[in-house]
Amino acid sequence: MNINALHIQLNRARETLKMVENYISCLETLDPHRLPVKFEELCTEAGFQAEKATCIMRQIIFSSGTVEKTKYLRKAADTMGVTVSMKDGIFAITLPCLLPKKRGKYSGQFLLDPINAALEEFVSKNTFHKFRDCAICVVHTYDSTPSGRRFFDYDNLQQKQLLDLIATYTMVDDNALLCDVHHTSEAGETDETKVFVMAKNRLPQWLA
């Protein structure tokens, strides 16, 4: 990247982070108990802008040619708290956040790139057969501490790209005849999303 292009990207990152700071300043003056919807909207916008800034910085890092993209994204996955595991025939991936709503490209990119790196690393170090007839269970855990926290409709969340990505590494085929998809929501200590993939005959036991 030439110096002019670099400065343009750095200015984009700076302006984006200023927007994050502005949203945070607004949040500091807002009563979340009185205006929970507005509070949620401002938090969401701040999150999107922060993710955009991260994606811009990733572009700068990768264009420098001195940092290997795969290694960086694997470290990013660790830093974010993305975990991938396989136990008793059940594949599991945990994300330390709720899935973003269906708006903006940066939220999806921010999550999917490190998740892909984490899945790729797990598959390279572990041997298992891809599922054929399987059940996919998505557990949305909401932080129960904020007052008035709303639960989102499943069809408003960005989940198709995530499930497609997981399917690439864990399933022979993700067509509707072979895969059942189940969703559930619960209250917890922190926001979190877990995706489990298992043989269909394991589902009743898992639910129990």
PDB file of C-alpha atoms in Angstrom:
ATOM      1  CA  MET A   1       0.000   0.000   0.000  1.00  0.00           C
ATOM      2  CA  ASN A   2       1.453   3.383  -0.988  1.00  0.00           C
ATOM      3  CA  ILE A   3       1.691   6.187   1.557  1.00  0.00           C
ATOM      4  CA  ASN A   4      -1.294   8.118   0.176  1.00  0.00           C
ATOM      5  CA  ALA A   5      -3.564   5.077   0.264  1.00  0.00           C
ATOM      6  CA  LEU A   6      -2.327   4.301   3.776  1.00  0.00           C
ATOM      7  CA  HIS A   7      -3.195   7.782   5.019  1.00  0.00           C
ATOM      8  CA  ILE A   8      -6.665   7.519   3.469  1.00  0.00           C
ATOM      9  CA  GLN A   9      -7.302   4.245   5.283  1.00  0.00           C
ATOM     10  CA  LEU A  10      -5.929   5.574   8.561  1.00  0.00           C
ATOM     11  CA  ASN A  11      -8.182   8.629   8.297  1.00  0.00           C
ATOM     12  CA  ARG A  12     -11.162   6.321   7.667  1.00  0.00           C
ATOM     13  CA  ALA A  13     -10.288   4.396  10.818  1.00  0.00           C
ATOM     14  CA  ARG A  14      -9.889   7.618  12.818  1.00  0.00           C
ATOM     15  CA  GLU A  15     -13.227   9.036  11.653  1.00  0.00           C
ATOM     16  CA  THR A  16     -14.968   5.746  12.364  1.00  0.00           C
ATOM     17  CA  LEU A  17     -13.565   5.633  15.889  1.00  0.00           C
ATOM     18  CA  LYS A  18     -14.719   9.226  16.430  1.00  0.00           C
ATOM     19  CA  MET A  19     -18.226   8.043  15.605  1.00  0.00           C
ATOM     20  CA  VAL A  20     -17.871   5.283  18.194  1.00  0.00           C
ATOM     21  CA  GLU A  21     -16.812   7.874  20.767  1.00  0.00           C
ATOM     22  CA  ASN A  22     -19.801  10.063  19.878  1.00  0.00           C
ATOM     23  CA  TYR A  23     -22.232   7.178  20.311  1.00  0.00           C
ATOM     24  CA  ILE A  24     -20.664   6.310  23.662  1.00  0.00           C
ATOM     25  CA  SER A  25     -21.011   9.935  24.779  1.00  0.00           C
ATOM     26  CA  CYS A  26     -24.706   9.793  23.890  1.00  0.00           C
ATOM     27  CA  LEU A  27     -25.117   6.547  25.801  1.00  0.00           C
ATOM     28  CA  GLU A  28     -23.606   8.134  28.907  1.00  0.00           C
ATOM     29  CA  THR A  29     -26.416  10.694  28.961  1.00  0.00           C
ATOM     30  CA  LEU A  30     -29.220   8.224  28.241  1.00  0.00           C
ATOM     31  CA  ASP A  31     -31.323   6.396  30.824  1.00  0.00           C
ATOM     32  CA  PRO A  32     -31.573   2.784  29.571  1.00  0.00           C
ATOM     33  CA  HIS A  33     -34.506   2.094  31.909  1.00  0.00           C
ATOM     34  CA  ARG A  34     -36.581   4.943  30.488  1.00  0.00           C
ATOM     35  CA  LEU A  35     -35.532   4.582  26.831  1.00  0.00           C
ATOM     36  CA  PRO A  36     -34.468   0.939  26.348  1.00  0.00           C
ATOM     37  CA  VAL A  37     -35.116   0.908  22.598  1.00  0.00           C
ATOM     38  CA  LYS A  38     -33.029   4.028  21.989  1.00  0.00           C
ATOM     39  CA  PHE A  39     -30.300   2.643  24.212  1.00  0.00           C
ATOM     40  CA  GLU A  40     -30.233  -0.561  22.182  1.00  0.00           C
ATOM     41  CA  GLU A  41     -30.099   1.359  18.902  1.00  0.00           C
ATOM     42  CA  LEU A  42     -27.149   3.497  20.015  1.00  0.00           C
ATOM     43  CA  CYS A  43     -25.286   0.464  21.371  1.00  0.00           C
ATOM     44  CA  THR A  44     -25.844  -1.321  18.079  1.00  0.00           C
ATOM     45  CA  GLU A  45     -24.590   1.607  16.013  1.00  0.00           C
ATOM     46  CA  ALA A  46     -21.522   1.973  18.225  1.00  0.00           C
ATOM     47  CA  GLY A  47     -20.833  -1.732  17.805  1.00  0.00           C
ATOM     48  CA  PHE A  48     -21.168  -1.574  14.018  1.00  0.00           C
ATOM     49  CA  GLN A  49     -18.786   1.366  13.785  1.00  0.00           C
ATOM     50  CA  ALA A  50     -16.251  -0.347  16.066  1.00  0.00           C
ATOM     51  CA  GLU A  51     -16.416  -3.448  13.872  1.00  0.00           C
ATOM     52  CA  LYS A  52     -15.960  -1.286  10.774  1.00  0.00           C
ATOM     53  CA  ALA A  53     -12.847   0.278  12.307  1.00  0.00           C
ATOM     54  CA  THR A  54     -11.452  -3.171  13.065  1.00  0.00           C
ATOM     55  CA  CYS A  55     -12.053  -4.315   9.493  1.00  0.00           C
ATOM     56  CA  ILE A  56     -10.279  -1.220   8.146  1.00  0.00           C
ATOM     57  CA  MET A  57      -7.276  -1.922  10.363  1.00  0.00           C
ATOM     58  CA  ARG A  58      -7.243  -5.536   9.211  1.00  0.00           C
ATOM     59  CA  GLN A  59      -7.079  -4.347   5.606  1.00  0.00           C
ATOM     60  CA  ILE A  60      -4.113  -2.142   6.475  1.00  0.00           C
ATOM     61  CA  ILE A  61      -2.354  -4.990   8.270  1.00  0.00           C
ATOM     62  CA  PHE A  62      -2.880  -7.505   5.475  1.00  0.00           C
ATOM     63  CA  SER A  63      -1.889  -5.068   2.731  1.00  0.00           C
ATOM     64  CA  SER A  64       1.434  -4.437   4.480  1.00  0.00           C
ATOM     65  CA  GLY A  65       2.543  -7.930   3.466  1.00  0.00           C
ATOM     66  CA  THR A  66       4.436  -8.451   6.722  1.00  0.00           C
ATOM     67  CA  VAL A  67       1.677 -10.237   8.664  1.00  0.00           C
ATOM     68  CA  GLU A  68       0.287 -13.611   7.599  1.00  0.00           C
ATOM     69  CA  LYS A  69      -3.484 -13.293   7.334  1.00  0.00           C
ATOM     70  CA  THR A  70      -4.291 -16.781   8.645  1.00  0.00           C
ATOM     71  CA  LYS A  71      -2.092 -16.407  11.725  1.00  0.00           C
ATOM     72  CA  TYR A  72      -3.545 -12.999  12.479  1.00  0.00           C
ATOM     73  CA  LEU A  73      -7.146 -14.206  12.177  1.00  0.00           C
ATOM     74  CA  ARG A  74      -6.473 -17.230  14.369  1.00  0.00           C
ATOM     75  CA  LYS A  75      -5.072 -14.899  17.012  1.00  0.00           C
ATOM     76  CA  ALA A  76      -8.089 -12.613  16.532  1.00  0.00           C
ATOM     77  CA  ALA A  77     -10.396 -15.583  17.148  1.00  0.00           C
ATOM     78  CA  ASP A  78      -8.535 -16.355  20.386  1.00  0.00           C
ATOM     79  CA  THR A  79      -8.692 -12.713  21.452  1.00  0.00           C
ATOM     80  CA  MET A  80     -12.425 -12.540  20.737  1.00  0.00           C
ATOM     81  CA  GLY A  81     -13.036 -15.756  22.674  1.00  0.00           C
ATOM     82  CA  VAL A  82     -14.185 -17.958  19.799  1.00  0.00           C
ATOM     83  CA  THR A  83     -13.918 -21.636  20.751  1.00  0.00           C
ATOM     84  CA  VAL A  84     -14.332 -24.797  18.681  1.00  0.00           C
ATOM     85  CA  SER A  85     -14.621 -28.263  20.206  1.00  0.00           C
ATOM     86  CA  MET A  86     -15.820 -31.812  19.648  1.00  0.00           C
ATOM     87  CA  LYS A  87     -17.042 -33.977  22.519  1.00  0.00           C
ATOM     88  CA  ASP A  88     -19.002 -37.230  22.539  1.00  0.00           C
ATOM     89  CA  GLY A  89     -19.781 -36.887  18.853  1.00  0.00           C
ATOM     90  CA  ILE A  90     -21.150 -33.347  19.179  1.00  0.00           C
ATOM     91  CA  PHE A  91     -19.402 -30.470  17.425  1.00  0.00           C
ATOM     92  CA  ALA A  92     -19.658 -27.104  19.160  1.00  0.00           C
ATOM     93  CA  ILE A  93     -18.599 -23.557  18.396  1.00  0.00           C
ATOM     94  CA  THR A  94     -19.020 -20.712  20.877  1.00  0.00           C
ATOM     95  CA  LEU A  95     -19.094 -17.006  20.045  1.00  0.00           C
ATOM     96  CA  PRO A  96     -18.748 -14.432  22.854  1.00  0.00           C
ATOM     97  CA  CYS A  97     -21.593 -12.316  21.471  1.00  0.00           C
ATOM     98  CA  LEU A  98     -25.053 -12.424  19.982  1.00  0.00           C
ATOM     99  CA  LEU A  99     -25.370 -12.710  16.231  1.00  0.00           C
ATOM    100  CA  PRO A 100     -25.675  -9.275  14.624  1.00  0.00           C
ATOM    101  CA  LYS A 101     -28.878  -8.067  13.039  1.00  0.00           C
ATOM    102  CA  LYS A 102     -29.290  -8.142   9.268  1.00  0.00           C
ATOM    103  CA  ARG A 103     -27.711  -4.806   8.467  1.00  0.00           C
ATOM    104  CA  GLY A 104     -24.247  -3.691   7.467  1.00  0.00           C
ATOM    105  CA  LYS A 105     -21.509  -5.805   5.962  1.00  0.00           C
ATOM    106  CA  TYR A 106     -18.868  -5.174   8.589  1.00  0.00           C
ATOM    107  CA  SER A 107     -20.555  -7.037  11.448  1.00  0.00           C
ATOM    108  CA  GLY A 108     -20.627 -10.216   9.377  1.00  0.00           C
ATOM    109  CA  GLN A 109     -17.081  -9.797   8.128  1.00  0.00           C
ATOM    110  CA  PHE A 110     -15.814  -8.962  11.612  1.00  0.00           C
ATOM    111  CA  LEU A 111     -17.135 -12.271  12.946  1.00  0.00           C
ATOM    112  CA  LEU A 112     -16.824 -14.630   9.998  1.00  0.00           C
ATOM    113  CA  ASP A 113     -13.150 -14.140   9.139  1.00  0.00           C
ATOM    114  CA  PRO A 114     -11.827 -15.158  12.598  1.00  0.00           C
ATOM    115  CA  ILE A 115     -14.447 -17.921  12.891  1.00  0.00           C
ATOM    116  CA  ASN A 116     -13.308 -19.365   9.571  1.00  0.00           C
ATOM    117  CA  ALA A 117      -9.704 -19.309  10.780  1.00  0.00           C
ATOM    118  CA  ALA A 118     -10.671 -21.052  14.033  1.00  0.00           C
ATOM    119  CA  LEU A 119     -12.629 -23.749  12.175  1.00  0.00           C
ATOM    120  CA  GLU A 120      -9.807 -24.266   9.704  1.00  0.00           C
ATOM    121  CA  GLU A 121      -7.302 -24.679  12.531  1.00  0.00           C
ATOM    122  CA  PHE A 122      -9.532 -27.143  14.406  1.00  0.00           C
ATOM    123  CA  VAL A 123     -10.100 -29.296  11.322  1.00  0.00           C
ATOM    124  CA  SER A 124      -6.374 -29.320  10.544  1.00  0.00           C
ATOM    125  CA  LYS A 125      -5.576 -30.655  14.026  1.00  0.00           C
ATOM    126  CA  ASN A 126      -8.480 -33.062  14.552  1.00  0.00           C
ATOM    127  CA  THR A 127      -9.831 -35.976  12.555  1.00  0.00           C
ATOM    128  CA  PHE A 128     -13.569 -36.589  12.375  1.00  0.00           C
ATOM    129  CA  HIS A 129     -16.102 -37.617   9.776  1.00  0.00           C
ATOM    130  CA  LYS A 130     -18.405 -34.945   8.413  1.00  0.00           C
ATOM    131  CA  PHE A 131     -22.043 -35.281   9.422  1.00  0.00           C
ATOM    132  CA  ARG A 132     -24.587 -36.421   6.850  1.00  0.00           C
ATOM    133  CA  ASP A 133     -28.006 -36.576   8.528  1.00  0.00           C
ATOM    134  CA  CYS A 134     -27.580 -33.987  11.246  1.00  0.00           C
ATOM    135  CA  ALA A 135     -29.260 -31.512  13.549  1.00  0.00           C
ATOM    136  CA  ILE A 136     -27.961 -27.973  14.019  1.00  0.00           C
ATOM    137  CA  CYS A 137     -28.877 -26.334  17.311  1.00  0.00           C
ATOM    138  CA  VAL A 138     -28.306 -22.614  17.855  1.00  0.00           C
ATOM    139  CA  VAL A 139     -28.489 -21.367  21.443  1.00  0.00           C
ATOM    140  CA  HIS A 140     -28.800 -17.582  21.862  1.00  0.00           C
ATOM    141  CA  THR A 141     -27.865 -16.535  25.395  1.00  0.00           C
ATOM    142  CA  TYR A 142     -28.800 -12.996  26.450  1.00  0.00           C
ATOM    143  CA  ASP A 143     -27.182 -11.036  29.245  1.00  0.00           C
ATOM    144  CA  SER A 144     -29.943 -10.931  31.837  1.00  0.00           C
ATOM    145  CA  THR A 145     -28.586  -7.986  33.805  1.00  0.00           C
ATOM    146  CA  PRO A 146     -29.673  -4.997  31.641  1.00  0.00           C
ATOM    147  CA  SER A 147     -33.223  -3.987  32.476  1.00  0.00           C
ATOM    148  CA  GLY A 148     -35.717  -4.444  29.678  1.00  0.00           C
ATOM    149  CA  ARG A 149     -33.334  -6.329  27.403  1.00  0.00           C
ATOM    150  CA  ARG A 150     -35.288  -7.499  24.370  1.00  0.00           C
ATOM    151  CA  PHE A 151     -34.988 -10.877  22.720  1.00  0.00           C
ATOM    152  CA  PHE A 152     -34.566 -10.658  18.939  1.00  0.00           C
ATOM    153  CA  ASP A 153     -36.608 -12.540  16.356  1.00  0.00           C
ATOM    154  CA  TYR A 154     -34.459 -15.295  14.880  1.00  0.00           C
ATOM    155  CA  ASP A 155     -35.188 -14.239  11.310  1.00  0.00           C
ATOM    156  CA  ASN A 156     -33.776 -10.763  12.042  1.00  0.00           C
ATOM    157  CA  LEU A 157     -30.310 -12.108  12.834  1.00  0.00           C
ATOM    158  CA  GLN A 158     -27.360 -12.674  10.514  1.00  0.00           C
ATOM    159  CA  GLN A 159     -27.086 -16.433  10.771  1.00  0.00           C
ATOM    160  CA  LYS A 160     -27.134 -17.891   7.258  1.00  0.00           C
ATOM    161  CA  GLN A 161     -23.511 -17.016   6.518  1.00  0.00           C
ATOM    162  CA  LEU A 162     -22.401 -18.444   9.854  1.00  0.00           C
ATOM    163  CA  LEU A 163     -24.310 -21.702   9.342  1.00  0.00           C
ATOM    164  CA  ASP A 164     -23.021 -21.977   5.757  1.00  0.00           C
ATOM    165  CA  LEU A 165     -19.470 -21.552   7.047  1.00  0.00           C
ATOM    166  CA  ILE A 166     -19.886 -24.184   9.757  1.00  0.00           C
ATOM    167  CA  ALA A 167     -21.489 -26.534   7.241  1.00  0.00           C
ATOM    168  CA  THR A 168     -18.443 -26.280   4.980  1.00  0.00           C
ATOM    169  CA  TYR A 169     -16.256 -27.801   7.671  1.00  0.00           C
ATOM    170  CA  THR A 170     -18.655 -30.199   9.404  1.00  0.00           C
ATOM    171  CA  MET A 171     -21.326 -31.450   6.985  1.00  0.00           C
ATOM    172  CA  VAL A 172     -21.430 -33.506   3.803  1.00  0.00           C
ATOM    173  CA  ASP A 173     -24.335 -31.367   2.597  1.00  0.00           C
ATOM    174  CA  ASP A 174     -26.505 -28.790   4.355  1.00  0.00           C
ATOM    175  CA  ASN A 175     -29.657 -29.213   2.274  1.00  0.00           C
ATOM    176  CA  ALA A 176     -32.987 -29.280   4.105  1.00  0.00           C
ATOM    177  CA  LEU A 177     -33.496 -33.032   3.629  1.00  0.00           C
ATOM    178  CA  LEU A 178     -30.321 -33.838   5.543  1.00  0.00           C
ATOM    179  CA  CYS A 179     -30.175 -31.053   8.132  1.00  0.00           C
ATOM    180  CA  ASP A 180     -32.665 -29.887  10.745  1.00  0.00           C
ATOM    181  CA  VAL A 181     -32.080 -26.462  12.311  1.00  0.00           C
ATOM    182  CA  HIS A 182     -33.325 -25.630  15.820  1.00  0.00           C
ATOM    183  CA  HIS A 183     -33.147 -22.338  17.730  1.00  0.00           C
ATOM    184  CA  THR A 184     -33.608 -21.543  21.388  1.00  0.00           C
ATOM    185  CA  SER A 185     -33.002 -18.488  23.572  1.00  0.00           C
ATOM    186  CA  GLU A 186     -32.148 -18.212  27.244  1.00  0.00           C
ATOM    187  CA  ALA A 187     -31.065 -15.685  29.851  1.00  0.00           C
ATOM    188  CA  GLY A 188     -27.522 -15.890  31.171  1.00  0.00           C
ATOM    189  CA  GLU A 189     -24.657 -13.961  32.708  1.00  0.00           C
ATOM    190  CA  THR A 190     -23.358 -12.639  29.392  1.00  0.00           C
ATOM    191  CA  ASP A 191     -24.246 -12.448  25.707  1.00  0.00           C
ATOM    192  CA  GLU A 192     -23.179 -15.597  23.889  1.00  0.00           C
ATOM    193  CA  THR A 193     -24.059 -17.751  20.895  1.00  0.00           C
ATOM    194  CA  LYS A 194     -23.408 -21.473  20.710  1.00  0.00           C
ATOM    195  CA  VAL A 195     -23.911 -23.688  17.677  1.00  0.00           C
ATOM    196  CA  PHE A 196     -24.036 -27.469  18.079  1.00  0.00           C
ATOM    197  CA  VAL A 197     -23.926 -29.976  15.226  1.00  0.00           C
ATOM    198  CA  MET A 198     -24.805 -33.590  15.876  1.00  0.00           C
ATOM    199  CA  ALA A 199     -26.330 -36.685  14.321  1.00  0.00           C
ATOM    200  CA  LYS A 200     -30.132 -36.439  14.278  1.00  0.00           C
ATOM    201  CA  ASN A 201     -30.514 -39.413  16.599  1.00  0.00           C
ATOM    202  CA  ARG A 202     -28.478 -37.548  19.259  1.00  0.00           C
ATOM    203  CA  LEU A 203     -30.903 -34.606  19.405  1.00  0.00           C
ATOM    204  CA  PRO A 204     -33.429 -35.991  21.949  1.00  0.00           C
ATOM    205  CA  GLN A 205     -30.659 -36.843  24.402  1.00  0.00           C
ATOM    206  CA  TRP A 206     -29.008 -33.454  23.885  1.00  0.00           C
ATOM    207  CA  LEU A 207     -32.300 -31.631  24.500  1.00  0.00           C
ATOM    208  CA  ALA A 208     -32.865 -33.620  27.676  1.00  0.00           C
TER     209      ALA A 208
END
